[in-house]
Amino acid sequence: MSTTEMTNVAMSGDGTTVAFLVRDLEDTFVQVYQNNLNLSNDQKILRGQRIIISTIGNRILDASVAINNDGSRVIVGNIQENIITGGKTSAVDIYEYTYFTTHSEWVAICSHTNATDSFFAYSVAMSLSGDEYMMGGTFMDASGNTSQGEVYEITTDASGAYVCIRLGDIINEGDDAGDFFTGYSVAMAELGGEQTVAIASPLLSGVLETGQVQVYTLGLGALWVRDGNPIAGSTT
């Protein structure tokens, strides 16, 4: 008998579609379910194929998923560890539900991979339109970056192919030397055409009770500007 674990659920803004991570003895994958409009009881049915994120010779350490407003795009982040060398790699992939002549399926439209021992894929978020997404990183990566977030826009080039372009600079919170968890959780929204993101840290300078949330807006010069003071966690 196989063992199955379901984690990291996300729901579309219109409430019709859910995406969640599944781990079994063989793979780690994402499944997406949507309302069956042909049934009066709104029973959800599987949409498209399994999105396999595990790779041969590696085990998933952490994974996250988010979905856009109408359930047509999904973002998946994961950190994997090689079972022999112990090396860790990160990946973020964006999928779009695509209709073909004879069938429909999830198709990868943007992908990010990074060097060994990078952790930028710990958390992910997606805008309602699905045209922007964010990924958060924890710890120190191979390039020496710590506690960071990056925001990207999905657009097309002259040929019509999808291109993912970073919006603004890297949100790199180096305020505290021990703050290695700023990318632990991320969220994003669009207000009046202005991108706003939030990034959370449960551990600040080695003290668990003083985590914080920071909110940023994209300002002049394509720089993310912190909106107000950090929202500090309680120390009591």
Coordinates of N, CA and C in Angstrom, one line a residue:
M1 N 0.8 -1.2 0.0 CA 0.0 0.0 0.0 C 0.9 1.2 0.0
S2 N 0.6 2.2 -0.9 CA 1.4 3.4 -1.0 C 1.0 4.4 0.1
T3 N 2.0 5.3 0.4 CA 1.7 6.4 1.3 C 1.6 7.7 0.6
T4 N 0.6 8.4 0.8 CA 0.4 9.7 0.1 C 0.3 10.8 1.1
E5 N 1.0 11.9 0.8 CA 0.9 13.1 1.7 C 0.5 14.3 0.8
M6 N -0.5 15.1 1.2 CA -0.9 16.2 0.5 C -0.5 17.5 1.3
T7 N 0.2 18.4 0.7 CA 0.6 19.6 1.4 C 0.5 20.9 0.5
N8 N 0.7 22.0 1.1 CA 0.8 23.3 0.4 C -0.3 23.5 -0.7
V9 N -1.5 23.8 -0.2 CA -2.6 24.0 -1.0 C -2.7 25.5 -1.4
A10 N -3.2 25.8 -2.6 CA -3.5 27.1 -3.0 C -4.8 27.1 -3.8
M11 N -5.5 28.3 -3.7 CA -6.9 28.4 -4.4 C -6.9 29.6 -5.3
S12 N -7.5 29.4 -6.4 CA -7.7 30.6 -7.3 C -8.6 31.6 -6.7
G13 N -8.4 32.9 -7.2 CA -9.1 34.0 -6.6 C -10.6 33.9 -6.9
D14 N -11.0 33.2 -7.9 CA -12.5 33.1 -8.2 C -13.1 31.9 -7.5
G15 N -12.2 31.1 -6.7 CA -12.7 30.0 -5.9 C -13.1 28.7 -6.6
T16 N -12.8 28.7 -7.9 CA -13.2 27.5 -8.7 C -12.1 26.4 -8.8
T17 N -10.9 26.7 -8.5 CA -9.8 25.8 -8.8 C -8.8 25.8 -7.6
V18 N -8.3 24.6 -7.2 CA -7.4 24.4 -6.2 C -6.2 23.7 -6.8
A19 N -5.0 24.0 -6.3 CA -3.8 23.3 -6.6 C -3.1 22.9 -5.3
F20 N -2.5 21.7 -5.3 CA -1.8 21.2 -4.1 C -0.7 20.3 -4.5
L21 N 0.3 20.2 -3.5 CA 1.4 19.3 -3.7 C 1.1 17.9 -3.1
V22 N 1.5 16.9 -3.8 CA 1.3 15.5 -3.4 C 2.7 14.8 -3.3
R23 N 2.9 14.1 -2.2 CA 4.1 13.3 -2.1 C 3.7 11.8 -1.9
D24 N 4.2 10.9 -2.7 CA 4.0 9.5 -2.5 C 5.4 8.8 -2.5
L25 N 5.4 7.5 -2.5 CA 6.7 6.8 -2.4 C 7.6 6.9 -3.7
E26 N 7.0 7.4 -4.8 CA 7.7 7.5 -6.0 C 8.0 8.9 -6.4
D27 N 7.1 9.8 -6.3 CA 7.2 11.2 -6.9 C 6.7 12.2 -6.0
T28 N 7.0 13.5 -6.3 CA 6.4 14.6 -5.7 C 5.8 15.4 -6.9
F29 N 4.5 15.8 -6.8 CA 3.9 16.4 -8.0 C 2.8 17.3 -7.5
V30 N 2.3 18.1 -8.5 CA 1.2 19.1 -8.3 C 0.0 18.5 -9.0
Q31 N -1.1 18.6 -8.3 CA -2.4 18.3 -9.0 C -3.3 19.5 -8.9
V32 N -4.1 19.7 -9.9 CA -5.0 20.9 -10.0 C -6.4 20.3 -10.2
Y33 N -7.3 20.8 -9.4 CA -8.7 20.4 -9.5 C -9.6 21.7 -9.7
Q34 N -10.6 21.5 -10.5 CA -11.6 22.6 -10.8 C -13.0 22.2 -10.7
N35 N -13.9 23.1 -10.5 CA -15.3 22.8 -10.5 C -15.8 22.1 -11.8
N36 N -16.6 21.1 -11.6 CA -17.2 20.5 -12.8 C -18.5 21.2 -13.1
L37 N -18.5 22.1 -14.1 CA -19.7 22.9 -14.3 C -20.8 22.1 -14.9
N38 N -20.6 20.8 -15.2 CA -21.7 20.0 -15.7 C -22.5 19.3 -14.6
L39 N -22.0 19.5 -13.3 CA -22.6 18.9 -12.2 C -23.2 20.0 -11.3
S40 N -24.4 19.7 -10.7 CA -25.0 20.7 -9.9 C -24.4 20.8 -8.5
N41 N -23.6 19.8 -8.1 CA -23.0 19.9 -6.8 C -21.6 20.4 -6.7
D42 N -21.2 21.0 -7.8 CA -19.9 21.6 -7.9 C -18.7 20.7 -7.5
Q43 N -18.9 19.4 -7.7 CA -17.8 18.5 -7.5 C -16.6 18.8 -8.3
K44 N -15.4 18.8 -7.7 CA -14.2 19.2 -8.4 C -13.6 18.0 -9.1
I45 N -13.0 18.2 -10.3 CA -12.4 17.2 -11.1 C -11.0 17.6 -11.5
L46 N -10.2 16.6 -11.7 CA -8.8 16.8 -12.1 C -8.7 17.6 -13.4
R47 N -7.8 18.6 -13.3 CA -7.6 19.5 -14.5 C -6.2 19.2 -15.0
G48 N -6.1 18.6 -16.2 CA -4.8 18.3 -16.8 C -4.0 17.2 -16.1
Q49 N -2.8 17.0 -16.5 CA -2.0 15.9 -15.9 C -1.3 16.3 -14.6
R50 N -0.7 15.3 -14.0 CA 0.2 15.6 -12.8 C 1.4 16.4 -13.3
I51 N 1.8 17.4 -12.5 CA 3.0 18.2 -12.8 C 4.1 17.6 -11.9
I52 N 4.9 16.8 -12.4 CA 5.9 16.1 -11.7 C 7.1 17.1 -11.4
I53 N 7.5 17.3 -10.1 CA 8.6 18.2 -9.8 C 9.8 17.4 -9.3
S54 N 9.6 16.2 -8.8 CA 10.8 15.5 -8.3 C 11.6 14.9 -9.5
T55 N 12.9 14.8 -9.2 CA 13.8 14.3 -10.3 C 14.6 13.1 -9.7
I56 N 15.0 12.2 -10.7 CA 15.7 11.0 -10.3 C 17.0 11.4 -9.5
G57 N 17.2 10.7 -8.4 CA 18.4 10.8 -7.6 C 18.3 11.9 -6.6
N58 N 17.2 12.6 -6.5 CA 17.0 13.7 -5.5 C 15.8 13.5 -4.7
R59 N 15.8 14.1 -3.5 CA 14.6 14.1 -2.7 C 14.2 15.6 -2.5
I60 N 12.9 15.8 -2.4 CA 12.3 17.2 -2.2 C 12.5 17.5 -0.7
L61 N 13.1 18.7 -0.4 CA 13.2 19.2 0.9 C 12.1 20.1 1.2
D62 N 11.8 21.0 0.3 CA 10.7 22.0 0.5 C 10.1 22.3 -0.8
A63 N 8.8 22.6 -0.8 CA 8.1 22.9 -2.1 C 6.9 23.8 -1.8
S64 N 6.6 24.6 -2.7 CA 5.5 25.6 -2.6 C 4.7 25.8 -3.9
V65 N 3.5 26.2 -3.8 CA 2.7 26.4 -5.0 C 1.7 27.6 -4.8
A66 N 1.4 28.2 -5.9 CA 0.5 29.3 -6.0 C -0.2 29.3 -7.3
I67 N -1.4 29.9 -7.4 CA -2.2 29.9 -8.6 C -2.9 31.2 -8.8
N68 N -3.2 31.6 -10.1 CA -3.7 32.9 -10.4 C -5.3 32.9 -10.2
N69 N -5.9 34.0 -10.6 CA -7.3 34.2 -10.3 C -8.2 33.2 -10.9
D70 N -8.0 32.8 -12.2 CA -8.9 31.9 -12.9 C -8.4 30.5 -13.0
G71 N -7.3 30.2 -12.4 CA -6.8 28.8 -12.4 C -6.1 28.4 -13.6
S72 N -5.7 29.4 -14.5 CA -5.1 29.0 -15.7 C -3.5 29.0 -15.7
R73 N -3.0 29.5 -14.6 CA -1.5 29.5 -14.4 C -1.2 29.1 -13.0
V74 N -0.1 28.3 -12.9 CA 0.3 27.8 -11.6 C 1.9 28.0 -11.5
I75 N 2.3 28.4 -10.3 CA 3.8 28.5 -10.1 C 4.2 27.5 -9.0
V76 N 5.3 26.8 -9.2 CA 5.7 25.8 -8.3 C 7.2 26.0 -8.0
G77 N 7.5 26.1 -6.7 CA 8.9 26.2 -6.3 C 9.3 25.0 -5.6
N78 N 10.6 24.5 -5.7 CA 11.1 23.4 -4.9 C 12.6 23.5 -4.7
I79 N 13.0 22.9 -3.6 CA 14.4 22.7 -3.2 C 14.6 21.2 -3.1
Q80 N 15.6 20.7 -3.8 CA 15.9 19.3 -3.8 C 17.3 19.0 -3.3
E81 N 17.5 17.8 -2.7 CA 18.8 17.4 -2.2 C 19.2 16.1 -2.9
N82 N 20.4 16.1 -3.4 CA 20.9 14.9 -4.0 C 21.2 13.8 -3.0
I83 N 20.6 12.6 -3.2 CA 20.7 11.6 -2.1 C 22.1 11.1 -1.9
I84 N 23.0 11.3 -2.9 CA 24.4 10.8 -2.8 C 25.3 11.9 -2.3
T85 N 25.3 13.1 -2.9 CA 26.3 14.1 -2.6 C 25.8 15.1 -1.5
G86 N 24.4 15.1 -1.3 CA 23.9 16.1 -0.4 C 23.7 17.5 -0.9
G87 N 24.2 17.7 -2.1 CA 24.0 19.0 -2.7 C 22.6 19.4 -3.0
K88 N 22.3 20.7 -2.8 CA 20.9 21.2 -2.9 C 20.8 22.1 -4.1
T89 N 19.7 22.0 -4.8 CA 19.4 22.8 -5.9 C 18.0 23.3 -5.8
S90 N 17.7 24.5 -6.4 CA 16.4 25.1 -6.4 C 15.9 25.3 -7.8
A91 N 14.5 25.3 -7.9 CA 13.9 25.5 -9.2 C 12.5 26.1 -9.0
V92 N 12.2 27.0 -9.9 CA 10.8 27.6 -9.9 C 10.3 27.5 -11.4
D93 N 9.1 26.9 -11.5 CA 8.5 26.7 -12.9 C 7.1 27.3 -12.9
I94 N 6.8 27.9 -14.0 CA 5.4 28.5 -14.2 C 4.8 27.7 -15.3
Y95 N 3.6 27.2 -15.0 CA 2.8 26.4 -16.0 C 1.5 27.1 -16.4
E96 N 1.2 26.9 -17.7 CA -0.1 27.5 -18.2 C -1.0 26.4 -18.7
Y97 N -2.2 26.4 -18.4 CA -3.1 25.4 -18.9 C -3.4 25.7 -20.4
T98 N -3.0 24.8 -21.3 CA -2.9 25.1 -22.7 C -3.9 24.2 -23.5
Y99 N -4.6 24.7 -24.4 CA -5.6 23.9 -25.2 C -5.0 23.6 -26.6
F100 N -5.0 22.3 -26.9 CA -4.5 21.9 -28.2 C -5.7 21.3 -29.0
T101 N -5.5 20.9 -30.2 CA -6.6 20.4 -31.0 C -7.3 19.2 -30.4
T102 N -6.5 18.3 -29.9 CA -7.0 17.0 -29.4 C -7.0 16.9 -27.9
H103 N -6.4 17.8 -27.2 CA -6.3 17.6 -25.7 C -5.9 19.0 -25.1
S104 N -5.8 19.0 -23.8 CA -5.3 20.2 -23.1 C -4.4 19.7 -22.0
E105 N -3.4 20.5 -21.6 CA -2.4 20.0 -20.6 C -1.7 21.2 -20.0
W106 N -1.0 21.0 -18.9 CA -0.1 22.0 -18.3 C 1.2 22.1 -19.1
V107 N 1.6 23.3 -19.5 CA 2.8 23.5 -20.3 C 3.7 24.5 -19.5
A108 N 5.0 24.2 -19.3 CA 5.9 25.1 -18.7 C 6.2 26.3 -19.6
I109 N 6.0 27.5 -19.1 CA 6.2 28.7 -19.9 C 7.4 29.5 -19.4
C110 N 7.8 29.3 -18.2 CA 9.0 30.0 -17.6 C 9.6 29.1 -16.6
S111 N 10.9 29.1 -16.5 CA 11.6 28.2 -15.6 C 12.9 29.0 -15.0
H112 N 13.1 28.7 -13.8 CA 14.3 29.3 -13.1 C 15.0 28.2 -12.4
T113 N 16.3 28.0 -12.6 CA 17.2 27.1 -11.8 C 18.4 27.9 -11.3
N114 N 19.0 27.3 -10.3 CA 20.1 28.1 -9.7 C 21.2 27.1 -9.3
A115 N 22.3 27.7 -8.9 CA 23.5 26.9 -8.6 C 23.2 26.0 -7.3
T116 N 24.1 25.1 -7.1 CA 24.0 24.2 -5.9 C 24.0 25.1 -4.6
D117 N 23.2 24.6 -3.7 CA 23.1 25.3 -2.4 C 22.5 26.7 -2.4
S118 N 21.6 26.9 -3.3 CA 20.8 28.1 -3.4 C 19.4 27.8 -2.9
F119 N 18.7 28.7 -2.3 CA 17.4 28.4 -1.7 C 16.3 29.4 -2.1
F120 N 16.4 30.0 -3.3 CA 15.5 31.0 -3.8 C 14.1 30.5 -4.0
A121 N 13.9 29.2 -4.0 CA 12.5 28.7 -4.4 C 11.8 28.3 -3.1
Y122 N 12.1 28.8 -2.0 CA 11.4 28.3 -0.7 C 10.0 28.7 -0.7
S123 N 9.6 29.9 -1.2 CA 8.2 30.3 -1.2 C 7.9 31.0 -2.6
V124 N 6.7 30.9 -3.0 CA 6.2 31.6 -4.3 C 4.9 32.2 -4.1
A125 N 4.6 33.2 -5.0 CA 3.3 33.9 -5.0 C 3.0 34.3 -6.4
M126 N 1.8 34.4 -6.8 CA 1.4 34.8 -8.1 C 0.3 35.9 -8.1
S127 N 0.3 36.9 -9.0 CA -0.7 37.9 -9.0 C -2.0 37.3 -9.5
L128 N -3.1 38.0 -9.4 CA -4.4 37.5 -9.8 C -4.4 37.3 -11.3
S129 N -3.8 38.2 -12.1 CA -3.8 38.0 -13.5 C -2.9 36.8 -14.0
G130 N -1.9 36.5 -13.1 CA -0.9 35.4 -13.5 C 0.2 36.0 -14.3
D131 N 0.2 37.3 -14.6 CA 1.3 37.9 -15.4 C 2.5 38.3 -14.6
E132 N 2.4 38.2 -13.2 CA 3.5 38.5 -12.4 C 3.6 37.4 -11.3
Y133 N 4.8 37.2 -10.9 CA 5.0 36.2 -9.8 C 6.2 36.6 -9.0
M134 N 6.3 36.0 -7.8 CA 7.3 36.3 -6.8 C 7.9 35.0 -6.3
M135 N 9.2 35.0 -6.0 CA 9.8 33.9 -5.3 C 10.7 34.4 -4.2
G136 N 10.6 33.7 -3.1 CA 11.4 34.1 -1.9 C 12.5 33.1 -1.6
G137 N 13.6 33.6 -1.1 CA 14.7 32.7 -0.7 C 15.1 32.8 0.7
T138 N 15.6 31.7 1.3 CA 16.0 31.7 2.7 C 17.5 31.3 2.8
F139 N 18.1 31.6 3.9 CA 19.5 31.2 4.1 C 20.4 31.9 3.1
M140 N 21.7 31.5 3.1 CA 22.7 32.0 2.2 C 22.9 31.1 1.0
D141 N 22.8 31.7 -0.2 CA 23.0 30.8 -1.3 C 24.5 30.8 -1.8
A142 N 24.8 30.2 -2.9 CA 26.2 30.0 -3.3 C 26.8 31.3 -3.7
S143 N 26.0 32.4 -4.0 CA 26.5 33.7 -4.4 C 26.7 34.6 -3.2
G144 N 26.3 34.1 -2.0 CA 26.4 34.9 -0.8 C 25.2 35.8 -0.5
N145 N 24.1 35.6 -1.3 CA 22.9 36.4 -1.0 C 22.1 35.7 0.1
T146 N 21.5 36.5 0.9 CA 20.7 36.0 2.0 C 19.3 36.7 2.0
S147 N 18.3 36.0 2.5 CA 17.0 36.6 2.8 C 16.5 37.5 1.6
Q148 N 16.1 37.0 0.5 CA 15.8 37.8 -0.6 C 14.5 37.4 -1.3
G149 N 14.0 38.3 -2.1 CA 12.8 38.0 -2.9 C 13.0 38.7 -4.3
E150 N 12.4 38.0 -5.3 CA 12.5 38.5 -6.6 C 11.1 38.5 -7.3
V151 N 10.8 39.5 -8.1 CA 9.5 39.6 -8.7 C 9.7 39.6 -10.2
Y152 N 8.9 38.8 -11.0 CA 9.0 38.7 -12.4 C 7.7 39.0 -13.1
E153 N 7.8 39.5 -14.3 CA 6.7 39.7 -15.2 C 6.8 38.7 -16.4
I154 N 5.6 38.1 -16.7 CA 5.5 37.3 -17.9 C 5.0 38.1 -19.1
T155 N 5.8 38.1 -20.1 CA 5.5 38.9 -21.3 C 5.8 38.0 -22.6
T156 N 5.7 38.6 -23.7 CA 6.1 37.8 -25.0 C 7.1 38.6 -25.8
D157 N 7.9 37.9 -26.5 CA 8.9 38.6 -27.4 C 8.3 38.8 -28.8
A158 N 9.0 39.2 -29.8 CA 8.5 39.5 -31.1 C 7.9 38.3 -31.8
S159 N 8.4 37.1 -31.4 CA 7.9 35.9 -32.1 C 6.7 35.3 -31.4
G160 N 6.3 35.9 -30.3 CA 5.2 35.5 -29.5 C 5.5 34.5 -28.4
A161 N 6.8 34.2 -28.2 CA 7.2 33.3 -27.2 C 7.2 34.0 -25.8
Y162 N 6.9 33.2 -24.8 CA 6.9 33.8 -23.5 C 8.3 34.1 -23.0
V163 N 8.4 35.3 -22.3 CA 9.7 35.7 -21.8 C 9.4 36.2 -20.3
C164 N 10.2 35.8 -19.4 CA 10.0 36.3 -18.0 C 11.1 37.3 -17.6
I165 N 10.7 38.5 -17.3 CA 11.7 39.6 -17.0 C 11.5 40.0 -15.6
R166 N 12.6 40.2 -14.9 CA 12.6 40.6 -13.5 C 12.1 42.0 -13.4
L167 N 11.2 42.3 -12.4 CA 10.7 43.6 -12.2 C 11.5 44.2 -11.0
G168 N 12.2 45.2 -11.2 CA 12.9 45.9 -10.2 C 14.1 45.1 -9.7
D169 N 14.7 45.6 -8.6 CA 15.9 45.0 -8.1 C 15.5 43.8 -7.2
I170 N 16.6 43.1 -6.7 CA 16.3 42.0 -5.8 C 16.0 42.6 -4.4
I171 N 15.0 42.1 -3.8 CA 14.7 42.6 -2.4 C 15.6 41.8 -1.5
N172 N 16.6 42.4 -1.1 CA 17.6 41.7 -0.2 C 17.7 42.4 1.1
E173 N 17.1 41.8 2.1 CA 17.1 42.4 3.4 C 18.4 42.0 4.2
G174 N 19.3 42.9 4.2 CA 20.5 42.7 5.0 C 20.6 43.5 6.3
D175 N 19.4 43.9 6.8 CA 19.4 44.7 8.0 C 20.0 44.1 9.2
D176 N 19.9 42.8 9.3 CA 20.4 42.1 10.4 C 21.2 40.8 10.0
A177 N 22.4 40.7 10.5 CA 23.3 39.7 10.1 C 22.7 38.3 10.3
G178 N 21.8 38.1 11.3 CA 21.3 36.8 11.6 C 19.9 36.5 11.0
D179 N 19.5 37.4 10.1 CA 18.2 37.3 9.5 C 18.2 36.5 8.2
F180 N 18.2 35.2 8.4 CA 18.3 34.3 7.3 C 17.0 33.7 6.7
F181 N 15.9 34.3 7.2 CA 14.6 33.6 6.8 C 13.6 34.6 6.2
T182 N 14.1 35.7 5.7 CA 13.2 36.8 5.2 C 12.3 36.2 4.0
G183 N 12.8 35.3 3.2 CA 12.0 34.8 2.1 C 11.1 33.6 2.5
Y184 N 10.9 33.4 3.8 CA 10.2 32.3 4.3 C 8.7 32.2 3.7
S185 N 8.1 33.4 3.5 CA 6.8 33.5 3.0 C 6.6 34.8 2.2
V186 N 6.0 34.7 1.0 CA 5.8 35.9 0.2 C 4.4 36.0 -0.3
A187 N 3.9 37.2 -0.6 CA 2.6 37.5 -1.1 C 2.7 38.7 -2.0
M188 N 1.7 38.8 -2.9 CA 1.8 40.0 -3.8 C 0.3 40.4 -4.2
A189 N 0.2 41.7 -4.6 CA -1.1 42.2 -5.1 C -0.8 43.3 -6.0
E190 N -1.8 43.7 -6.8 CA -1.7 44.9 -7.7 C -2.8 45.9 -7.3
L191 N -2.4 47.0 -6.9 CA -3.4 48.1 -6.4 C -3.3 49.3 -7.3
G192 N -4.3 49.5 -8.1 CA -4.3 50.7 -9.0 C -3.1 50.7 -10.0
G193 N -2.8 49.5 -10.4 CA -1.7 49.4 -11.4 C -0.3 49.4 -10.8
E194 N -0.3 49.4 -9.4 CA 1.0 49.5 -8.7 C 1.2 48.1 -8.0
Q195 N 2.4 47.5 -8.3 CA 2.7 46.2 -7.7 C 3.1 46.4 -6.2
T196 N 2.5 45.6 -5.4 CA 2.8 45.6 -3.9 C 3.1 44.2 -3.5
V197 N 4.2 44.0 -2.7 CA 4.5 42.7 -2.3 C 4.8 42.7 -0.8
A198 N 4.7 41.5 -0.2 CA 5.0 41.4 1.3 C 5.9 40.2 1.4
I199 N 6.9 40.3 2.3 CA 7.8 39.3 2.5 C 8.0 39.1 4.0
A200 N 8.0 37.8 4.5 CA 8.0 37.6 5.9 C 9.2 36.8 6.4
S201 N 9.6 37.1 7.7 CA 10.7 36.4 8.3 C 10.3 36.0 9.7
P202 N 10.3 34.6 10.0 CA 9.9 34.2 11.3 C 11.1 34.2 12.3
L203 N 12.3 34.5 11.8 CA 13.5 34.5 12.7 C 14.3 35.7 12.4
L204 N 14.5 36.6 13.3 CA 15.3 37.8 13.1 C 16.4 37.8 14.1
S205 N 17.6 37.9 13.6 CA 18.8 37.9 14.4 C 18.9 36.8 15.4
G206 N 18.4 35.6 15.0 CA 18.5 34.5 15.9 C 17.4 34.4 17.0
V207 N 16.5 35.3 17.0 CA 15.5 35.3 18.0 C 14.1 35.0 17.4
L208 N 13.6 33.9 17.7 CA 12.4 33.4 17.0 C 11.2 34.3 17.2
E209 N 11.1 34.9 18.4 CA 9.9 35.7 18.7 C 9.9 37.1 18.0
T210 N 11.0 37.5 17.4 CA 11.0 38.8 16.8 C 11.0 38.8 15.3
G211 N 10.3 37.9 14.7 CA 10.1 37.8 13.3 C 9.4 39.1 12.8
Q212 N 9.3 39.3 11.5 CA 8.7 40.5 11.0 C 8.2 40.3 9.6
V213 N 7.2 41.2 9.2 CA 6.7 41.2 7.8 C 7.0 42.6 7.3
Q214 N 7.5 42.6 6.0 CA 7.8 43.9 5.4 C 7.0 44.0 4.0
V215 N 6.5 45.2 3.8 CA 5.7 45.5 2.6 C 6.5 46.4 1.7
Y216 N 6.5 46.1 0.4 CA 7.3 46.9 -0.6 C 6.4 47.3 -1.8
T217 N 6.7 48.5 -2.4 CA 6.1 48.9 -3.6 C 7.2 49.1 -4.6
L218 N 6.9 49.0 -5.9 CA 7.8 49.2 -6.9 C 7.9 50.7 -7.2
G219 N 9.0 51.3 -6.9 CA 9.1 52.8 -7.0 C 9.9 53.2 -8.3
L220 N 10.3 54.5 -8.2 CA 11.1 55.1 -9.3 C 12.4 54.4 -9.5
G221 N 12.9 54.3 -10.7 CA 14.2 53.6 -11.0 C 14.1 52.1 -10.8
A222 N 12.9 51.6 -10.9 CA 12.7 50.1 -10.8 C 13.3 49.6 -9.5
L223 N 13.1 50.3 -8.4 CA 13.6 49.8 -7.1 C 12.4 49.5 -6.2
W224 N 12.5 48.4 -5.5 CA 11.5 48.1 -4.5 C 11.7 49.0 -3.2
V225 N 10.7 49.7 -2.8 CA 10.8 50.6 -1.7 C 9.9 50.1 -0.6
R226 N 10.5 50.0 0.6 CA 9.8 49.6 1.7 C 8.7 50.6 2.1
D227 N 7.5 50.0 2.3 CA 6.3 50.8 2.6 C 6.1 50.9 4.1
G228 N 6.6 51.9 4.8 CA 6.4 52.0 6.2 C 7.4 51.1 6.9
N229 N 7.3 51.1 8.2 CA 8.2 50.3 9.1 C 7.8 48.8 9.0
P230 N 8.8 47.9 9.3 CA 8.5 46.5 9.4 C 7.4 46.2 10.5
I231 N 6.6 45.2 10.2 CA 5.6 44.8 11.2 C 6.3 43.7 12.0
A232 N 6.6 44.1 13.3 CA 7.4 43.2 14.1 C 6.5 42.2 14.8
G233 N 7.0 41.0 15.0 CA 6.3 40.0 15.8 C 6.4 40.3 17.3
S234 N 5.5 39.7 18.0 CA 5.5 39.9 19.5 C 6.6 39.2 20.2
T235 N 7.1 39.7 21.2 CA 8.2 39.1 22.0 C 7.6 38.5 23.3
T236 N 6.3 38.5 23.4 CA 5.7 38.0 24.7 C 4.9 36.8 24.4

